[in-house]
Coordinates of C-alpha atoms and ligand atoms in Angstrom, one line a residue:
X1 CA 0.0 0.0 0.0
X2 CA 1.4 3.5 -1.1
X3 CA -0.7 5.3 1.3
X4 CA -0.8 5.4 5.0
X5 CA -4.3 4.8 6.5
X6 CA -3.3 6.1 10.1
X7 CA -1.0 8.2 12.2
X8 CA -1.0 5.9 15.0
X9 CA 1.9 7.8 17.2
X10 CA 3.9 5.6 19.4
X11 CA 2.1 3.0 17.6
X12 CA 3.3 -0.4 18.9
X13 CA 2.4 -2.2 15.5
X14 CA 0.1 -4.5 17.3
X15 CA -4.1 -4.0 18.1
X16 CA -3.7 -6.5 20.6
X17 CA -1.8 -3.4 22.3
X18 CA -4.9 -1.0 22.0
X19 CA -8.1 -1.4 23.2
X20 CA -11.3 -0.1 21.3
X21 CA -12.8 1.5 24.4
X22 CA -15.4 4.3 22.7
X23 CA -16.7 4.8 26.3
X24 CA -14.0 5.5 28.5
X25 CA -13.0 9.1 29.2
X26 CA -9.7 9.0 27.3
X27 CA -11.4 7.4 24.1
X28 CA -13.8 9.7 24.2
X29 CA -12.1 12.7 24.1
X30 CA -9.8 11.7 21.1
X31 CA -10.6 8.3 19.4
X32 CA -8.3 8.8 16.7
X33 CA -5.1 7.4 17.4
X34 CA -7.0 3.7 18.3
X35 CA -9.2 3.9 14.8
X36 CA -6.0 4.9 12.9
X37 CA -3.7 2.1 14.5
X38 CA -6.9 -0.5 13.4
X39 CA -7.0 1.0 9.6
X40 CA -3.6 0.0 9.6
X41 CA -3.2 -3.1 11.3
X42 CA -6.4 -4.7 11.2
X43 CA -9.0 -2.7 9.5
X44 CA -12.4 -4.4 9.9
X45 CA -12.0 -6.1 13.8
X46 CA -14.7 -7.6 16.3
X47 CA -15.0 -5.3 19.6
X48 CA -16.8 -7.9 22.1
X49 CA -18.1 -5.4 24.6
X50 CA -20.5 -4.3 22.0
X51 CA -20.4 -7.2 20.3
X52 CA -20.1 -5.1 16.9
X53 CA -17.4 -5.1 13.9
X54 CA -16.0 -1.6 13.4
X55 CA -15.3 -1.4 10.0
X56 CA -12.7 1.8 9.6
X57 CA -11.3 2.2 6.4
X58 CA -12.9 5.1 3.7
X59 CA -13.3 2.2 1.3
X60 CA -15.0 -0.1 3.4
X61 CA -17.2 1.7 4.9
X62 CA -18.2 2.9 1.7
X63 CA -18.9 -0.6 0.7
X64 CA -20.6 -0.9 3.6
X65 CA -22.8 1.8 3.2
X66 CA -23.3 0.9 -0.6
X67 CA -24.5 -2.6 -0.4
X68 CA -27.5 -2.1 1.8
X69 CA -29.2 -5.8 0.7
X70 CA -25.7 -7.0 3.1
X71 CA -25.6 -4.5 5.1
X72 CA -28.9 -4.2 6.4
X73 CA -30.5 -1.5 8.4
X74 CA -33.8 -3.0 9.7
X75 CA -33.2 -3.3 13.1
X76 CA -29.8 -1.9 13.4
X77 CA -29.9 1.0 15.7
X78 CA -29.9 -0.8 18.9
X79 CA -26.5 -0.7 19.8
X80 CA -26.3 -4.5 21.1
X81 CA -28.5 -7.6 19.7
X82 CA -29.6 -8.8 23.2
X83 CA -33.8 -8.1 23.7
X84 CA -34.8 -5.6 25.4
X85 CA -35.1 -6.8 29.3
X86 CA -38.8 -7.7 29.6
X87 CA -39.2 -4.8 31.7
X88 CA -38.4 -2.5 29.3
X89 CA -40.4 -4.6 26.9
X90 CA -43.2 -4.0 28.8
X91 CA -43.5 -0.1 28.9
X92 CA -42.5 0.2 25.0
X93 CA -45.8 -2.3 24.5
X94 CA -47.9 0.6 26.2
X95 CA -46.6 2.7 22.6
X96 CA -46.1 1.8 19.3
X97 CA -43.8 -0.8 19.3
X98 CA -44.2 -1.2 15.4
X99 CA -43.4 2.2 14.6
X100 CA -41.0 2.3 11.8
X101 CA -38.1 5.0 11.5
X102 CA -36.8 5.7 8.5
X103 CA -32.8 5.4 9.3
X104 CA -33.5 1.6 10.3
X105 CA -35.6 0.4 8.0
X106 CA -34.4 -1.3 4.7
X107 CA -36.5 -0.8 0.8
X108 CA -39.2 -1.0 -0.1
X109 CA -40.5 0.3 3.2
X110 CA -37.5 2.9 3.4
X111 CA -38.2 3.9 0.0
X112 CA -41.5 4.6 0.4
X113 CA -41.2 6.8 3.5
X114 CA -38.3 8.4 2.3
X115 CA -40.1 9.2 -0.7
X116 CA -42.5 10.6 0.7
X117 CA -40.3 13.0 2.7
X118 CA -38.2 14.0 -0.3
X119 CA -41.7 15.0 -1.9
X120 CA -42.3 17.4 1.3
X121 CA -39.2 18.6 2.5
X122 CA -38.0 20.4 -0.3
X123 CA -35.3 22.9 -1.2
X124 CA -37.4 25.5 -1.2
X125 CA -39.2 24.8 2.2
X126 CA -35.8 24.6 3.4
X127 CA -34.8 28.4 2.1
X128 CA -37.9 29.7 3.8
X129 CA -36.4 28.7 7.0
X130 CA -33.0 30.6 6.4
X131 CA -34.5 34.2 7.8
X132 CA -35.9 32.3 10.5
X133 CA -32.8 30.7 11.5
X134 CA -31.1 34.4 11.5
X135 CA -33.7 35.5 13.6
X136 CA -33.7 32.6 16.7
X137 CA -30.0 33.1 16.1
X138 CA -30.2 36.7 17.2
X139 CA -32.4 36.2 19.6
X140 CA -30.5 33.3 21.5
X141 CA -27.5 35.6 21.9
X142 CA -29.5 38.6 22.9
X143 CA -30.8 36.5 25.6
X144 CA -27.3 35.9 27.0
X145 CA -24.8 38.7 25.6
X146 CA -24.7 40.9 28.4
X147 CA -23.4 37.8 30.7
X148 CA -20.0 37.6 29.6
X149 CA -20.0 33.5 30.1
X150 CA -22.5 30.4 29.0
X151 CA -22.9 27.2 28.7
X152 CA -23.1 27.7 24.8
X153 CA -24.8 24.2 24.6
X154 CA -27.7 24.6 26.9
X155 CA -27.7 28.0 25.4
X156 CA -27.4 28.3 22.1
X157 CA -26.2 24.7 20.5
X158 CA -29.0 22.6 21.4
X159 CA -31.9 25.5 21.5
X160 CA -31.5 26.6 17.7
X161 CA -31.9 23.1 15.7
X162 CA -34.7 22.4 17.9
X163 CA -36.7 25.6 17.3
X164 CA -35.7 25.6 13.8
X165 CA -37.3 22.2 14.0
X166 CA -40.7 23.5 15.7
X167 CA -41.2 26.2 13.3
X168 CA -40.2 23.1 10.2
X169 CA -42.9 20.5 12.0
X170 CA -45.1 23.1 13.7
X171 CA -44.6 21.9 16.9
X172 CA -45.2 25.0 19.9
X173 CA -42.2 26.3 21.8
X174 CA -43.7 25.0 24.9
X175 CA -43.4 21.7 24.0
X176 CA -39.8 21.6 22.6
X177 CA -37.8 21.3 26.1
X178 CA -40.4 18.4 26.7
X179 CA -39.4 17.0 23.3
X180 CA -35.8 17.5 23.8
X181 CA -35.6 15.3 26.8
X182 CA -37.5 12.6 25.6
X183 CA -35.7 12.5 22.1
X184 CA -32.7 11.8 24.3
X185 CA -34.6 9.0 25.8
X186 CA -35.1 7.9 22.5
X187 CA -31.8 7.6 21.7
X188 CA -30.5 6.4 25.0
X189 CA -32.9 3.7 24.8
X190 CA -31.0 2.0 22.3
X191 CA -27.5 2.0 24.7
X192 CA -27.6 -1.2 26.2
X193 CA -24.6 -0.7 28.9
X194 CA -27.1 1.4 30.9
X195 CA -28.8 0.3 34.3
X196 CA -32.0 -1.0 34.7
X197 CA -34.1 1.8 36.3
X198 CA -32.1 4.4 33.5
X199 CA -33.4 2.0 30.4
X200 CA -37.0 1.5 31.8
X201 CA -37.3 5.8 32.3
X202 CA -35.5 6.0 28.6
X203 CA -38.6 3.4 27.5
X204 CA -41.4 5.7 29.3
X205 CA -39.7 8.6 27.8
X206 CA -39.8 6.6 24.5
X207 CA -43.2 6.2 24.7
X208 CA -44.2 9.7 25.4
X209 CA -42.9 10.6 22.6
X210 CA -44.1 8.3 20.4
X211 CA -47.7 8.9 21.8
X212 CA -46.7 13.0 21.4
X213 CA -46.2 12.8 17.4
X214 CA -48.9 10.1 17.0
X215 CA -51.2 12.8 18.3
X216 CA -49.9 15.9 16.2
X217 CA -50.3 13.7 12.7
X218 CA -53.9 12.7 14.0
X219 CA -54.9 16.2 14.7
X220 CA -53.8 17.1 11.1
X221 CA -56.0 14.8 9.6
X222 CA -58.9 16.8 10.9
X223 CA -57.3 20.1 10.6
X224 CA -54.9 20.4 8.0
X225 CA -51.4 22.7 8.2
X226 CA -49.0 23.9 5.9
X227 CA -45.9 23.2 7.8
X228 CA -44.0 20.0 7.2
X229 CA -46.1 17.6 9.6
X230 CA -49.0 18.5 7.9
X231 CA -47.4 18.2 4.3
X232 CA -46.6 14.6 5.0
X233 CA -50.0 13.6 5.7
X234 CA -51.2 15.5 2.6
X235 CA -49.0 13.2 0.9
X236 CA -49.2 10.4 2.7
X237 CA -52.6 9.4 -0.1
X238 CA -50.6 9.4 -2.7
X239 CA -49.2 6.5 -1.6
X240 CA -50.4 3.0 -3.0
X241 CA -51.0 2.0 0.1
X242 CA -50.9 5.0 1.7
X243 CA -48.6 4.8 4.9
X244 CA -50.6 4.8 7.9
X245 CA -51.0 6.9 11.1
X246 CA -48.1 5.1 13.4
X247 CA -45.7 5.0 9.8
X248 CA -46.1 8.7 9.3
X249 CA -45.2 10.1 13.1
X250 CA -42.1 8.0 12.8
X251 CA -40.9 10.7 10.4
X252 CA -41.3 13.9 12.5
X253 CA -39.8 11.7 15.5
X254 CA -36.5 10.3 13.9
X255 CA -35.9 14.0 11.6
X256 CA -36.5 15.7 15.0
X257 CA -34.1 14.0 17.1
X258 CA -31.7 13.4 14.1
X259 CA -31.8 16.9 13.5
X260 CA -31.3 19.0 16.3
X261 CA -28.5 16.3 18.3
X262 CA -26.3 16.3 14.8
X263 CA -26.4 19.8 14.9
X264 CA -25.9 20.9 18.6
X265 CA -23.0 18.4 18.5
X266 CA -21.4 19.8 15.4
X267 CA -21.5 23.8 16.9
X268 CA -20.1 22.2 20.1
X269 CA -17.1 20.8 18.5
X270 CA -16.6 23.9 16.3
X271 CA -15.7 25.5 19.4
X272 CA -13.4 22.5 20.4
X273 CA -11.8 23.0 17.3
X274 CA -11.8 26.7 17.6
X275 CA -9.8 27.0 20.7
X276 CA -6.9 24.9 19.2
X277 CA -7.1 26.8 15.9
X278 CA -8.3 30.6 15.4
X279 CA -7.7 30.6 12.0
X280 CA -10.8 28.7 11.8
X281 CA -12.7 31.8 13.0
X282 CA -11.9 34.0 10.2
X283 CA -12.9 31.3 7.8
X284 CA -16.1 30.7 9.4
X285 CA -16.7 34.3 9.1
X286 CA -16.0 34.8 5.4
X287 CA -19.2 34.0 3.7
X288 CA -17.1 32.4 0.9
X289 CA -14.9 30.9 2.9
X290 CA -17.5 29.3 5.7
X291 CA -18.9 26.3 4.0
X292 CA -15.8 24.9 2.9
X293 CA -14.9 25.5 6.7
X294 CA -17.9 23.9 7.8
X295 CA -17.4 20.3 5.4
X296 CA -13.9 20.6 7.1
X297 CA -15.5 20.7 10.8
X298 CA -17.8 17.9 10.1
X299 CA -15.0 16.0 8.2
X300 CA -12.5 16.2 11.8
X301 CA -15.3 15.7 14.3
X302 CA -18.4 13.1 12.9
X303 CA -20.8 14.1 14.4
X304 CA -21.8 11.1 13.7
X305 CA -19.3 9.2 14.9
X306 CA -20.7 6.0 13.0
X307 CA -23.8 3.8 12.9
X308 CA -24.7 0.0 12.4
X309 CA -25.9 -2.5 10.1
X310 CA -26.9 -5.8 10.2
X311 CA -25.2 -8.4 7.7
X312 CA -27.7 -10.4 5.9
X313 CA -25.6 -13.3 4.4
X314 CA -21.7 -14.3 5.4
X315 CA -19.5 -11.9 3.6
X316 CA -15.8 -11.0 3.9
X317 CA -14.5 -7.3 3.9
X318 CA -11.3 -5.9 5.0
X319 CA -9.9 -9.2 5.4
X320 CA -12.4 -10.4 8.2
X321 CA -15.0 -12.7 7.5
X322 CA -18.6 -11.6 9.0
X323 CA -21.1 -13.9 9.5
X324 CA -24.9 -13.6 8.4
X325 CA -26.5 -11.9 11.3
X326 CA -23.1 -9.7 12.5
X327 CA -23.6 -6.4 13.7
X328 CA -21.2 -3.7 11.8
X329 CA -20.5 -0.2 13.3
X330 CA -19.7 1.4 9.9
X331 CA -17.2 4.3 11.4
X332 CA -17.4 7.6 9.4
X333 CA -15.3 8.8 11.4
X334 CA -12.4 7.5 11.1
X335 CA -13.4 6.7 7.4
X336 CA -13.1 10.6 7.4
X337 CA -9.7 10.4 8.6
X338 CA -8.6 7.7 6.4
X339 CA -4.8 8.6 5.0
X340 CA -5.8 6.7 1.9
X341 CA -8.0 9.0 1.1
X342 CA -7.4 12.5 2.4
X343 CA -4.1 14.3 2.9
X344 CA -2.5 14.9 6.2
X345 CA -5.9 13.7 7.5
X346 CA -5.7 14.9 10.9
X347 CA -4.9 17.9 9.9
X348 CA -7.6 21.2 9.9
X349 CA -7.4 22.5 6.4
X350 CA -10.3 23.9 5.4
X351 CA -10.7 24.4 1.3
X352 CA -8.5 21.1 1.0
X353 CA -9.0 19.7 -2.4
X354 CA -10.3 16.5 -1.3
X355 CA -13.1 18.1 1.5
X356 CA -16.4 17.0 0.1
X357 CA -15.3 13.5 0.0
X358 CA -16.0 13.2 3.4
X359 CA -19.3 11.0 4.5
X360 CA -20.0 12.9 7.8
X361 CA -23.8 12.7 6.3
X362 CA -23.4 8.8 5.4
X363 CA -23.4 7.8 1.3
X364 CA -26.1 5.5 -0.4
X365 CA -30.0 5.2 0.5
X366 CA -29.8 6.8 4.1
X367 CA -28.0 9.4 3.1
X368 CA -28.9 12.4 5.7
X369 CA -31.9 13.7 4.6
X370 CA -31.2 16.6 6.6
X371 CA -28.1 17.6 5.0
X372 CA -28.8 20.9 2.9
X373 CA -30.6 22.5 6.4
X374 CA -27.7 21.8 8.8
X375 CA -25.6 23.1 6.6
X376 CA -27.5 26.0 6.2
X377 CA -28.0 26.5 9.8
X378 CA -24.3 26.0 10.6
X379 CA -23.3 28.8 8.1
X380 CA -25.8 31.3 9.3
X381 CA -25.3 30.5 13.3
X382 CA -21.6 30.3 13.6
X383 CA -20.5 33.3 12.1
X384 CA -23.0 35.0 14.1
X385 CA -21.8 33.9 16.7
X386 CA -18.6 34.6 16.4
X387 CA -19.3 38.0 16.0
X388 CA -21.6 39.0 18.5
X389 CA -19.0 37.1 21.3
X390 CA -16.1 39.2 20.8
X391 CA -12.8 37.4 22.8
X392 CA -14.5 34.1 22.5
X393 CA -12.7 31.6 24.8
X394 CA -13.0 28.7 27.0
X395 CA -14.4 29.6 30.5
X396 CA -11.5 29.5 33.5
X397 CA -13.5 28.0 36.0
X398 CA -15.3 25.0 34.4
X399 CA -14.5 22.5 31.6
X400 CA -16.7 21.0 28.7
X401 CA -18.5 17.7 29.4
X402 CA -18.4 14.9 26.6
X403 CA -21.6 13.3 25.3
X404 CA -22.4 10.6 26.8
X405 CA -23.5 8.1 23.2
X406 CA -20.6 5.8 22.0
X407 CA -21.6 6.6 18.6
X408 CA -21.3 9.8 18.9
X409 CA -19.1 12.8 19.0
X410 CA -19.8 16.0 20.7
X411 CA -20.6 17.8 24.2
X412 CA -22.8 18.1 27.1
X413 CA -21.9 21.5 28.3
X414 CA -19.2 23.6 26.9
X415 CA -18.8 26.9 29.4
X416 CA -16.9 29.8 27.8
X417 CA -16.3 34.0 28.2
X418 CA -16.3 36.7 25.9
X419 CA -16.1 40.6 26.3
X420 CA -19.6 41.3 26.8
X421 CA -20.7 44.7 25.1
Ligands
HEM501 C1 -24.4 18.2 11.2 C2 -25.6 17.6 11.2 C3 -25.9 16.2 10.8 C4 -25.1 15.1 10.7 C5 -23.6 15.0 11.0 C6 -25.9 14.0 10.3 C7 -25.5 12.7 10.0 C8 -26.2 11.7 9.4 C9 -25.7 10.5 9.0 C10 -24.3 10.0 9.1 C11 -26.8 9.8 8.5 C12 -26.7 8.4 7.8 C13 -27.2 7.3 8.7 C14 -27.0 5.9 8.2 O1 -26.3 5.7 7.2 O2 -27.4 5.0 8.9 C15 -27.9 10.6 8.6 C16 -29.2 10.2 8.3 C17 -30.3 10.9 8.5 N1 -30.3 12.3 9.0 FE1 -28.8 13.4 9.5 N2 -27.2 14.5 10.2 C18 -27.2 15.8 10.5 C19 -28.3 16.6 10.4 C20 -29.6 16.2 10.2 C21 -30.8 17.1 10.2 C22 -30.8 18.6 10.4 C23 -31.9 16.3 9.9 C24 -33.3 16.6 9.8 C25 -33.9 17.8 9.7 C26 -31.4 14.9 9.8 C27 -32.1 13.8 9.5 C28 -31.7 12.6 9.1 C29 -32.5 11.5 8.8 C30 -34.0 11.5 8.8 C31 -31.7 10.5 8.4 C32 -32.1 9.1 7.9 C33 -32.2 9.1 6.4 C34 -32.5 7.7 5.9 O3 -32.4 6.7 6.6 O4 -32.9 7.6 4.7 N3 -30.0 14.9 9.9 N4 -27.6 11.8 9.2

């Protein structure tokens, strides 16, 4: 191999040396020496605590990600195969156990529903949204100015996708800190390492909010709305069969949650990645210069950090040999910091040559539907940030706190200062 697929410092030349830990402290904070010591010495390998192969090179996971009749996504979001424990079983029967979402289903169901969302949320739904994202920009920051420090995630990073997500879905203001906690129960639901009591709250949490957006569609039946919700049930007759009441609030639940996490994660680690480089804030605030700043952000950090599939038949990739039924984390990740693919790849340079081959968004059928709006709302919010928190830095008295999901990459709370006006 002419390239090199990792950095790996004071690599040992051995896996057996490393351990694939995503949830300890030190792993989370930078994964990126143990992903690029496995792209080079053993790039698709089985991690038993999560009983998961973590395939890591760009190529692979492509493949991965390409061939979705092997790599299956029914199913797949749980992050281990074991069942639920019959506890937990027992609250998510009180839902809508059945309720499909469209990143884990596979065709013809996924094409259906995604159809139907590509017919609703279009680009020009999404531009209509652009002076609204300027304005619950400026009127986060009013709200907090004058303080001089923040917790810019509780603040600002997690607030603006999910407002932007109300107005999208037309779901009140009220009700989005409600719908913000239980979309994290959502997602912690499918974290098995997690005690007992914490899975069965996650499961009532679940529930709720299954229950919440079964209600909103069924309201729209009798009382039609032009936002997005309602748009979706408009179409949902043009469907042969049309996609019922349960298969229709899946959609505003997954895009809700999948929206607003992805983002508030990827303004978090923009400030990460702007304390260690202020370049980056003169190219995020250089309108021509800010996108190609932005792929570079997502390209470093992964939101994302990867997600799973389901093998469907034995296959071999990367040199291992999977069985039919193995779970596979395909890492974007460190796909995206793959030497055989981009230059100097842990390196910040945005406007490289080779930036928008990065899969921060996935490739193939689930690519992220969402794409085109967090973009959008990541070039209108972070320059505006920017410059309305002159002296931005982080605060002295209290550190950022990592996420707490394996599969993902991003922060808790992230407490900084500026020179208020
Ligand atoms: C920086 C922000 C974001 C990142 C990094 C991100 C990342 C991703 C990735 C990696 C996937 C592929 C999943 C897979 O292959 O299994 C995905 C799918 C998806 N994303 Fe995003 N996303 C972001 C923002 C959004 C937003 C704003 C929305 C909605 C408004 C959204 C909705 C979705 C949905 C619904 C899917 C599933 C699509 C399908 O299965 O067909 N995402 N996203």
């Amino acid at each position: 191999m002419v390239c090199d697929p990792g950095r790996a410092p004071g690599d040992t030349g051995s896996l057996t040396a490393v351990e694939f830990d995503p949830t300890s402290p030190a792993q989370r904070e930078d994964p990126f020496d143990v992903l690029a010591l496995a792209r080079r010495e053993q790039p698709v390998f089985y991690a038993g605590t999560f009983d998961l192969w973590v395939v890591t090179r760009y190529e692979d996971v492509l493949e991965v990600l390409k061939d979705h009749r092997t790599f299956s996504s029914a199913g797949a979001l749980k992050s281990s195969p074991a069942p639920y424990p019959p506890e937990v079983l027992a609250v998510l029967a009180e839902g809508y156990p059945e309720m499909p979402y469209i990143i884990e289903v596979d065709p013809p169901l996924h094409d259906r529903i995604r159809g139907l969302v590509t017919k609703a949320f279009t680009p020009r739904r999404i531009a209509a949204l652009e002076p609204r994202v300027r304005a619950i920009t400026d009127e986060l920051v009013t709200g907090f100015e004058r303080d001089g420090s923040a917790d810019l995630i509780e603040r600002f990073a997690w607030p603006l996708p999910l407002r932007v997500l109300g107005e999208l879905f037309g779901v009140p203001e009220d009700d989005l800190g409600r719908l913000h906690r239980l979309g994290l129960d959502w997602l912690l639901l499918q974290q098995h390492d997690l005690p007992l009591e914490r899975r069965i709250a996650h499961a009532r949490g679940t529930v709720e909010l299954q229950r919440y957006f079964v209600r909103a569609v069924e309201e729209r039946l009798d009382r039609p709305t032009d936002d997005l919700m309602g748009a979706l049930v408009a179409e949902r007759t043009e469907l042969d069969p049309p996609l019922s009441i349960v298969e229709i609030a899946g959609l505003p639940l997954d895009l809700t949650v999948a929206g607003h996490v992805t983002v508030t994660r990827a303004i978090g680690s923009t400030l990460h990645l702007l304390f260690r480089h202020p370049s980056l804030r003169d190219d995020l605030c250089d309108s021509a210069r800010a996108p190609q700043a932005i792929e570079e952000i997502l390209r470093l950090e992964s939101p994302a950090q990867g997600l799973f599939r389901i093998t469907t038949r034995p296959v071999e990739i990367g040199g291992a040999k999977l069985p039919e039924g193995a779970r596979v984390m395909a890492h974007f990740a460190s796909a995206n910091r793959d030497g055989c693919r981009f230059e100097r790849p842990d390196a910040l340079e945005p406007g490289r040559p080779d930036g928008s081959r990065h899969i921060a968004f996935g490739k193939g059928i689930h690519f992220c539907i969402g794409a085109p709006l967090a973009r959008m709302e990541l070039a209108v919010a972070l320059p505006a940030l920017l410059e309305r928190l002159p002296g931005l830095r982080p605060a002295e008295d209290a550190a950022p706190e990592r996420e707490e999901l394996f599969f993902a990459r991003g922060f808790r709370s992230f407490p900084v200062s500026w020179d208020p006006p």
